[in-house]
Amino acid sequence: MEAVLARSLRSYRRLGYGLLAVALLGLIVLEYARHTVGWWPPVAFGAGPDLALLLGASSGLARGQLHPRAVPLYNLLHRFWGPLALGVIAVATGFSTAWVVGALAWALHVAIDRAVGYGLRTPDGFQRS
């Protein structure tokens, strides 16, 4: 019974992240429609968190394992605190809308990862369960 409940909870959590991803994508599109921000913010901040995967690529690792040297950076870039802080700082200081769109794209990346089942890594580089 506990296993069924845990699986059900994971499914609802993933659905919630999926809905968050749809909302964030809608906000990005809305900001694009209202402001000229260029292509670099969503590309750089949307793909940027996975640069840690390049740092963690190495021979001799198990399938799906990230090199332990890259785990702290990967976990840092795959939490919602980073994009939240960037967005708050951008709004509070009056930075251009491009930084807000970048923060939204970064949060979108994290939400999509969570929605498809990718989470943070253990210290030895495997996905946390």
Backbone as a printed PyTorch tensor [residue, N CA C, xyz], in Angstrom:
tensor([[[  0.8160,  -1.1960,   0.0000],
         [  0.0000,   0.0000,   0.0000],
         [  0.8630,   1.2630,   0.0000]],

        [[  1.9590,   1.2510,   0.7890],
         [  2.8430,   2.4150,   0.8230],
         [  3.4790,   2.6820,  -0.5330]],

        [[  3.8430,   1.6170,  -1.2450],
         [  4.4680,   1.7740,  -2.5530],
         [  3.4990,   2.4170,  -3.5350]],

        [[  2.2450,   2.0310,  -3.4760],
         [  1.2300,   2.6100,  -4.3580],
         [  1.0300,   4.0830,  -4.0270]],

        [[  0.9820,   4.3900,  -2.7500],
         [  0.8130,   5.7770,  -2.3160],
         [  2.0090,   6.6270,  -2.7390]],

        [[  3.2150,   6.1090,  -2.5670],
         [  4.4220,   6.8440,  -2.9520],
         [  4.4480,   7.0750,  -4.4560]],

        [[  4.0800,   6.0530,  -5.2280],
         [  4.0660,   6.1880,  -6.6880],
         [  3.0210,   7.2140,  -7.1180]],

        [[  1.8660,   7.1900,  -6.4570],
         [  0.8070,   8.1410,  -6.7620],
         [  1.2450,   9.5710,  -6.4300]],

        [[  1.9090,   9.7340,  -5.3020],
         [  2.4050,  11.0530,  -4.9040],
         [  3.4260,  11.5670,  -5.9150]],

        [[  4.3440,  10.6960,  -6.3730],
         [  5.3230,  11.1000,  -7.3940],
         [  4.6300,  11.5240,  -8.6740]],

        [[  3.5910,  10.8040,  -9.0520],
         [  2.8560,  11.1380, -10.2780],
         [  2.2040,  12.5110, -10.1670]],

        [[  1.5900,  12.7860,  -9.0260],
         [  0.9580,  14.1000,  -8.8240],
         [  2.0040,  15.2090,  -8.7850]],

        [[  3.1290,  14.9230,  -8.1700],
         [  4.2020,  15.9160,  -8.1160],
         [  4.7010,  16.2270,  -9.5330]],

        [[  4.9090,  15.1820, -10.3250],
         [  5.3730,  15.3860, -11.7020],
         [  4.3320,  16.1470, -12.5170]],

        [[  3.0640,  15.8650, -12.3100],
         [  1.9970,  16.5990, -12.9940],
         [  2.0380,  18.0750, -12.5920]],

        [[  2.2480,  18.3360, -11.3150],
         [  2.3540,  19.7210, -10.8510],
         [  3.5120,  20.4550, -11.5030]],

        [[  4.6560,  19.7830, -11.6200],
         [  5.7960,  20.4030, -12.3020],
         [  5.4840,  20.6320, -13.7790]],

        [[  4.7500,  19.7170, -14.3800],
         [  4.3570,  19.8980, -15.7770],
         [  3.4610,  21.1150, -15.9540]],

        [[  2.5290,  21.2910, -15.0490],
         [  1.6550,  22.4640, -15.1040],
         [  2.4480,  23.7480, -14.8710]],

        [[  3.3990,  23.6910, -13.9560],
         [  4.2720,  24.8440, -13.7330],
         [  5.0540,  25.1690, -15.0040]],

        [[  5.5440,  24.1500, -15.6920],
         [  6.2970,  24.3670, -16.9320],
         [  5.4230,  25.0460, -17.9860]],

        [[  4.1800,  24.6230, -18.1020],
         [  3.2620,  25.2420, -19.0650],
         [  3.0340,  26.7110, -18.7090]],

        [[  2.8510,  26.9960, -17.4140],
         [  2.6430,  28.3810, -16.9710],
         [  3.8770,  29.2350, -17.2530]],

        [[  5.0590,  28.6970, -16.9790],
         [  6.2970,  29.4510, -17.2260],
         [  6.4870,  29.7100, -18.7180]],

        [[  6.1900,  28.7150, -19.5380],
         [  6.2850,  28.9150, -20.9820],
         [  5.3220,  30.0060, -21.4350]],

        [[  4.1350,  30.0110, -20.8660],
         [  3.1680,  31.0650, -21.1910],
         [  3.6780,  32.4430, -20.8050]],

        [[  4.3160,  32.5530, -19.6430],
         [  4.8860,  33.8400, -19.2230],
         [  6.0120,  34.2870, -20.1500]],

        [[  6.8330,  33.3450, -20.5740],
         [  7.9230,  33.6830, -21.4980],
         [  7.3500,  34.2070, -22.8060]],

        [[  6.3590,  33.5300, -23.3370],
         [  5.7240,  33.9630, -24.5890],
         [  5.0850,  35.3310, -24.4040]],

        [[  4.4290,  35.5410, -23.2770],
         [  3.7980,  36.8350, -22.9990],
         [  4.8360,  37.9570, -22.9490]],

        [[  5.9480,  37.7210, -22.2640],
         [  6.9990,  38.7400, -22.1900],
         [  7.6240,  38.9940, -23.5640]],

        [[  7.7590,  37.9570, -24.3470],
         [  8.2620,  38.1360, -25.7100],
         [  7.3210,  38.9960, -26.5410]],

        [[  6.0230,  38.7780, -26.3600],
         [  5.0330,  39.5480, -27.1140],
         [  5.0090,  41.0120, -26.6750]],

        [[  5.2920,  41.2710, -25.4140],
         [  5.2380,  42.6370, -24.8880],
         [  6.5370,  43.4090, -25.0520]],

        [[  7.6730,  42.7130, -25.0740],
         [  8.9740,  43.3680, -25.0930],
         [  9.8770,  42.7070, -26.1300]],

        [[ 10.8330,  43.4660, -26.5930],
         [ 11.8510,  42.9030, -27.4690],
         [ 13.0300,  42.4990, -26.5940]],

        [[ 13.2580,  41.2090, -26.4690],
         [ 14.3310,  40.7470, -25.5900],
         [ 15.3940,  39.9500, -26.3240]],

        [[ 15.1850,  39.6320, -27.5640],
         [ 16.1850,  38.8730, -28.3050],
         [ 16.0960,  37.3860, -28.0260]],

        [[ 16.9630,  36.6630, -28.6300],
         [ 16.9290,  35.2040, -28.5310],
         [ 17.8330,  34.6600, -27.4310]],

        [[ 18.8120,  35.4350, -26.9860],
         [ 19.8220,  34.8900, -26.0790],
         [ 19.3130,  34.5190, -24.6920]],

        [[ 18.3760,  35.2630, -24.0740],
         [ 17.9920,  34.8770, -22.7020],
         [ 17.3790,  33.4750, -22.5980]],

        [[ 16.3780,  33.1520, -23.4380],
         [ 15.8170,  31.8040, -23.2790],
         [ 16.7940,  30.7030, -23.6850]],

        [[ 17.6520,  30.9770, -24.6550],
         [ 18.6170,  29.9600, -25.0720],
         [ 19.6970,  29.7790, -24.0040]],

        [[ 20.2860,  30.8630, -23.5640],
         [ 21.3830,  30.7750, -22.5920],
         [ 20.9080,  30.2400, -21.2460]],

        [[ 19.8140,  30.7790, -20.7390],
         [ 19.3470,  30.3570, -19.4190],
         [ 18.5450,  29.0660, -19.4790]],

        [[ 17.9630,  28.7730, -20.6400],
         [ 17.2320,  27.5210, -20.7920],
         [ 18.1530,  26.3180, -20.9250]],

        [[ 19.2650,  26.4970, -21.6100],
         [ 20.2100,  25.3940, -21.8100],
         [ 21.3530,  25.4270, -20.7960]],

        [[ 21.6260,  26.5660, -20.2280],
         [ 22.7530,  26.7400, -19.3250],
         [ 22.8670,  25.7540, -18.1820]],

        [[ 21.7610,  25.4070, -17.5010],
         [ 21.8970,  24.4730, -16.3780],
         [ 22.4980,  23.1200, -16.7660]],

        [[ 22.3410,  22.7150, -18.0010],
         [ 22.8800,  21.4220, -18.4050],
         [ 24.3580,  21.4780, -18.7890]],

        [[ 24.9710,  22.6430, -18.7040],
         [ 26.4170,  22.7120, -18.9190],
         [ 27.1560,  21.9040, -17.8570]],

        [[ 26.5400,  21.7490, -16.7090],
         [ 27.1440,  20.9170, -15.6610],
         [ 27.2670,  19.4650, -16.1160]],

        [[ 26.3890,  19.0450, -17.0350],
         [ 26.4890,  17.6860, -17.5670],
         [ 27.7730,  17.5140, -18.3720]],

        [[ 28.1760,  18.5700, -19.0820],
         [ 29.4310,  18.4960, -19.8330],
         [ 30.6210,  18.3740, -18.8950]],

        [[ 30.5720,  19.1090, -17.8050],
         [ 31.6340,  19.0220, -16.8050],
         [ 31.6840,  17.6320, -16.1740]],

        [[ 30.5300,  16.9840, -16.0860],
         [ 30.4530,  15.6850, -15.4370],
         [ 30.6010,  14.4990, -16.3610]],

        [[ 30.7930,  14.7400, -17.6570],
         [ 30.9750,  13.6290, -18.5900],
         [ 32.3870,  13.0790, -18.4440]],

        [[ 32.4820,  11.7780, -18.3490],
         [ 33.7860,  11.1570, -18.1710],
         [ 33.6740,   9.6740, -18.4980]],

        [[ 34.7720,   9.0910, -18.9120],
         [ 34.7690,   7.6500, -19.1490],
         [ 34.8640,   6.9330, -17.8110]],

        [[ 34.4220,   5.7110, -17.8000],
         [ 34.5120,   4.9100, -16.5950],
         [ 33.3680,   5.0890, -15.6220]],

        [[ 32.3360,   5.8200, -16.0240],
         [ 31.1770,   6.0210, -15.1580],
         [ 30.0620,   5.0600, -15.5530]],

        [[ 29.2080,   4.7370, -14.6190],
         [ 28.0480,   3.8900, -14.9040],
         [ 27.0420,   4.6740, -15.7380]],

        [[ 26.1680,   3.9490, -16.3990],
         [ 25.1290,   4.5870, -17.2120],
         [ 24.2880,   5.5190, -16.3330]],

        [[ 24.1480,   6.7630, -16.7650],
         [ 23.3610,   7.7380, -16.0260],
         [ 24.0900,   8.4240, -14.8920]],

        [[ 25.3190,   8.0480, -14.6620],
         [ 26.0790,   8.6430, -13.5660],
         [ 26.7940,   9.9010, -14.0430]],

        [[ 26.7830,  10.9090, -13.2180],
         [ 27.5030,  12.1520, -13.4460],
         [ 28.7570,  12.1100, -12.5830]],

        [[ 29.8540,  12.6030, -13.1120],
         [ 31.0940,  12.5900, -12.3190],
         [ 30.8540,  13.3830, -11.0300]],

        [[ 31.3060,  12.8630,  -9.8990],
         [ 31.0720,  13.5370,  -8.6180],
         [ 31.5700,  14.9800,  -8.5650]],

        [[ 32.5830,  15.3370,  -9.3640],
         [ 33.0720,  16.7240,  -9.3380],
         [ 32.0240,  17.7040,  -9.8650]],

        [[ 31.0850,  17.2240, -10.6800],
         [ 30.0800,  18.0970, -11.2760],
         [ 28.7750,  18.1350, -10.4820]],

        [[ 28.6220,  17.2620,  -9.5180],
         [ 27.3580,  17.1670,  -8.7760],
         [ 26.9880,  18.4670,  -8.0580]],

        [[ 27.9030,  19.1300,  -7.3370],
         [ 27.4950,  20.3740,  -6.6640],
         [ 26.9880,  21.4420,  -7.6350]],

        [[ 27.6710,  21.6100,  -8.7560],
         [ 27.2230,  22.5960,  -9.7490],
         [ 25.8920,  22.1850, -10.3570]],

        [[ 25.7610,  20.9020, -10.7110],
         [ 24.5100,  20.4070, -11.2860],
         [ 23.3500,  20.6680, -10.3220]],

        [[ 23.5250,  20.2860,  -9.0660],
         [ 22.4490,  20.4660,  -8.0880],
         [ 22.1420,  21.9440,  -7.8400]],

        [[ 23.1620,  22.7770,  -7.8450],
         [ 22.9490,  24.2110,  -7.6750],
         [ 22.1220,  24.7880,  -8.8260]],

        [[ 22.4400,  24.3950, -10.0470],
         [ 21.7580,  24.9300, -11.2220],
         [ 20.3800,  24.3170, -11.4510]],

        [[ 20.0650,  23.2440, -10.7340],
         [ 18.7780,  22.5830, -10.9200],
         [ 17.8680,  22.7230,  -9.7090]],

        [[ 17.9900,  23.8270,  -9.0300],
         [ 17.0680,  24.2030,  -7.9530],
         [ 16.3570,  25.4820,  -8.3730]],

        [[ 15.1970,  25.7240,  -7.8010],
         [ 14.4130,  26.9060,  -8.1760],
         [ 14.9300,  28.1940,  -7.5410]],

        [[ 15.8330,  28.1010,  -6.5630],
         [ 16.3340,  29.3100,  -5.9020],
         [ 17.1110,  30.2110,  -6.8470]],

        [[ 17.8780,  29.6290,  -7.7400],
         [ 18.6770,  30.4290,  -8.6800],
         [ 17.8280,  31.3120,  -9.5740]],

        [[ 16.8760,  30.7340, -10.3210],
         [ 16.0440,  31.5870, -11.1670],
         [ 15.1690,  32.5520, -10.3740]],

        [[ 14.7440,  32.1300,  -9.1860],
         [ 13.9490,  33.0300,  -8.3550],
         [ 14.7810,  34.2470,  -7.9490]],

        [[ 16.0030,  34.0040,  -7.5020],
         [ 16.8860,  35.1110,  -7.1090],
         [ 17.1810,  36.0240,  -8.3020]],

        [[ 17.4730,  35.4280,  -9.4540],
         [ 17.7520,  36.2390, -10.6470],
         [ 16.5500,  37.0970, -11.0080]],

        [[ 15.3670,  36.5240, -10.9730],
         [ 14.1580,  37.2800, -11.3060],
         [ 13.8930,  38.4090, -10.3320]],

        [[ 14.0460,  38.1390,  -9.0500],
         [ 13.8150,  39.1760,  -8.0340],
         [ 14.8290,  40.3050,  -8.1930]],

        [[ 16.0890,  39.9590,  -8.3760],
         [ 17.1270,  40.9800,  -8.5500],
         [ 16.8690,  41.7990,  -9.8190]],

        [[ 16.4770,  41.1320, -10.9060],
         [ 16.2210,  41.8390, -12.1680],
         [ 15.0730,  42.8270, -12.0230]],

        [[ 14.0070,  42.4090, -11.3550],
         [ 12.8550,  43.2980, -11.1710],
         [ 13.1950,  44.4190, -10.2000]],

        [[ 13.8500,  44.0860,  -9.0990],
         [ 14.1430,  45.0840,  -8.0580],
         [ 15.1230,  46.1470,  -8.5330]],

        [[ 16.0530,  45.7850,  -9.3900],
         [ 17.0630,  46.7460,  -9.8350],
         [ 16.7210,  47.4010, -11.1660]],

        [[ 15.6230,  46.9620, -11.7770],
         [ 15.2230,  47.5660, -13.0420],
         [ 16.0450,  47.0880, -14.2350]],

        [[ 16.6950,  45.9230, -14.0990],
         [ 17.4160,  45.3550, -15.2440],
         [ 16.4380,  45.1670, -16.3930]],

        [[ 16.9630,  44.9670, -17.5790],
         [ 16.0880,  44.8020, -18.7420],
         [ 15.2440,  43.5400, -18.5940]],

        [[ 14.1670,  43.5170, -19.3330],
         [ 13.2540,  42.3780, -19.3240],
         [ 13.9550,  41.1000, -19.7670]],

        [[ 15.0350,  41.2210, -20.5000],
         [ 15.7710,  40.0420, -20.9450],
         [ 16.2070,  39.1900, -19.7570]],

        [[ 16.5810,  39.8120, -18.6490],
         [ 17.0060,  39.0630, -17.4610],
         [ 15.8270,  38.3560, -16.8050]],

        [[ 14.6690,  38.9810, -16.8340],
         [ 13.4610,  38.3450, -16.3040],
         [ 13.1060,  37.1400, -17.1700]],

        [[ 13.1680,  37.2960, -18.4840],
         [ 12.9070,  36.1770, -19.3910],
         [ 13.9400,  35.0710, -19.1640]],

        [[ 15.1870,  35.4430, -18.9290],
         [ 16.2140,  34.4530, -18.6190],
         [ 15.8860,  33.6750, -17.3540]],

        [[ 15.4220,  34.3790, -16.3300],
         [ 15.0420,  33.7030, -15.0870],
         [ 13.8660,  32.7600, -15.3210]],

        [[ 12.9040,  33.1980, -16.1190],
         [ 11.7640,  32.3390, -16.4350],
         [ 12.1980,  31.1050, -17.2260]],

        [[ 13.1260,  31.2820, -18.1630],
         [ 13.6170,  30.1580, -18.9640],
         [ 14.3840,  29.1670, -18.0950]],

        [[ 15.1590,  29.6630, -17.1620],
         [ 15.9000,  28.8030, -16.2390],
         [ 14.9270,  27.9910, -15.3770]],

        [[ 13.9010,  28.6740, -14.8460],
         [ 12.8880,  27.9830, -14.0480],
         [ 12.1290,  26.9650, -14.9050]],

        [[ 11.8820,  27.3060, -16.1690],
         [ 11.2300,  26.3720, -17.0810],
         [ 12.0670,  25.1130, -17.2550]],

        [[ 13.3660,  25.2790, -17.4120],
         [ 14.2660,  24.1380, -17.5500],
         [ 14.1520,  23.2190, -16.3230]],

        [[ 14.1900,  23.8000, -15.1460],
         [ 14.1090,  23.0100, -13.9130],
         [ 12.7570,  22.3100, -13.8180]],

        [[ 11.6810,  23.0220, -14.1510],
         [ 10.3380,  22.4370, -14.0740],
         [ 10.1790,  21.2760, -15.0550]],

        [[ 10.7080,  21.4320, -16.2620],
         [ 10.6190,  20.3470, -17.2510],
         [ 11.4070,  19.1340, -16.7640]],

        [[ 12.6100,  19.3760, -16.2620],
         [ 13.4050,  18.2600, -15.7310],
         [ 12.6340,  17.5000, -14.6570]],

        [[ 12.0080,  18.2180, -13.7380],
         [ 11.2590,  17.5630, -12.6650],
         [ 10.0290,  16.8400, -13.2240]],

        [[  9.3750,  17.4520, -14.2120],
         [  8.1690,  16.8490, -14.7830],
         [  8.4630,  15.5250, -15.4790]],

        [[  9.6290,  15.4080, -16.0870],
         [  9.9650,  14.1600, -16.7820],
         [ 10.7020,  13.1770, -15.8820]],

        [[ 10.9210,  13.5570, -14.6300],
         [ 11.4790,  12.6240, -13.6660],
         [ 12.9330,  12.8170, -13.3070]],

        [[ 13.5700,  13.8480, -13.8330],
         [ 14.9580,  14.1120, -13.4500],
         [ 14.9770,  15.0000, -12.2220]],

        [[ 15.7450,  14.5950, -11.2440],
         [ 15.8480,  15.3750, -10.0300],
         [ 17.2870,  15.7140,  -9.7330]],

        [[ 17.5520,  15.9970,  -8.4970],
         [ 18.9060,  16.3100,  -8.0690],
         [ 19.7290,  15.0280,  -8.0330]],

        [[ 21.0370,  15.1760,  -7.8900],
         [ 21.9590,  14.0380,  -7.9000],
         [ 22.4680,  13.7370,  -6.5060]],

        [[ 22.7830,  12.4720,  -6.2910],
         [ 23.4300,  12.0570,  -5.0480],
         [ 24.9030,  12.4520,  -5.1380]],

        [[ 25.6410,  12.4550,  -4.0330],
         [ 27.0600,  12.8270,  -4.0880],
         [ 27.8960,  11.9750,  -5.0470]],

        [[ 27.4600,  10.7290,  -5.2940],
         [ 28.2380,   9.9030,  -6.2300],
         [ 27.7590,  10.0440,  -7.6680]],

        [[ 26.7980,  10.9430,  -7.9340],
         [ 26.4310,  11.3020,  -9.3000],
         [ 25.2120,  10.6350,  -9.8760]],

        [[ 24.4910,   9.8500,  -9.1160],
         [ 23.2780,   9.1950,  -9.6210],
         [ 22.0530,  10.0210,  -9.2950]],

        [[ 20.9630,   9.8110, -10.0510],
         [ 19.7020,  10.4800,  -9.7790],
         [ 19.2030,  10.0630,  -8.4020]],

        [[ 18.7060,  11.0370,  -7.6640],
         [ 18.0640,  10.7120,  -6.3770],
         [ 16.7310,  10.0670,  -6.6600]],

        [[ 16.3650,   9.1430,  -5.8100],
         [ 15.0570,   8.4810,  -6.0150],
         [ 13.9870,   9.1180,  -5.1820]]])
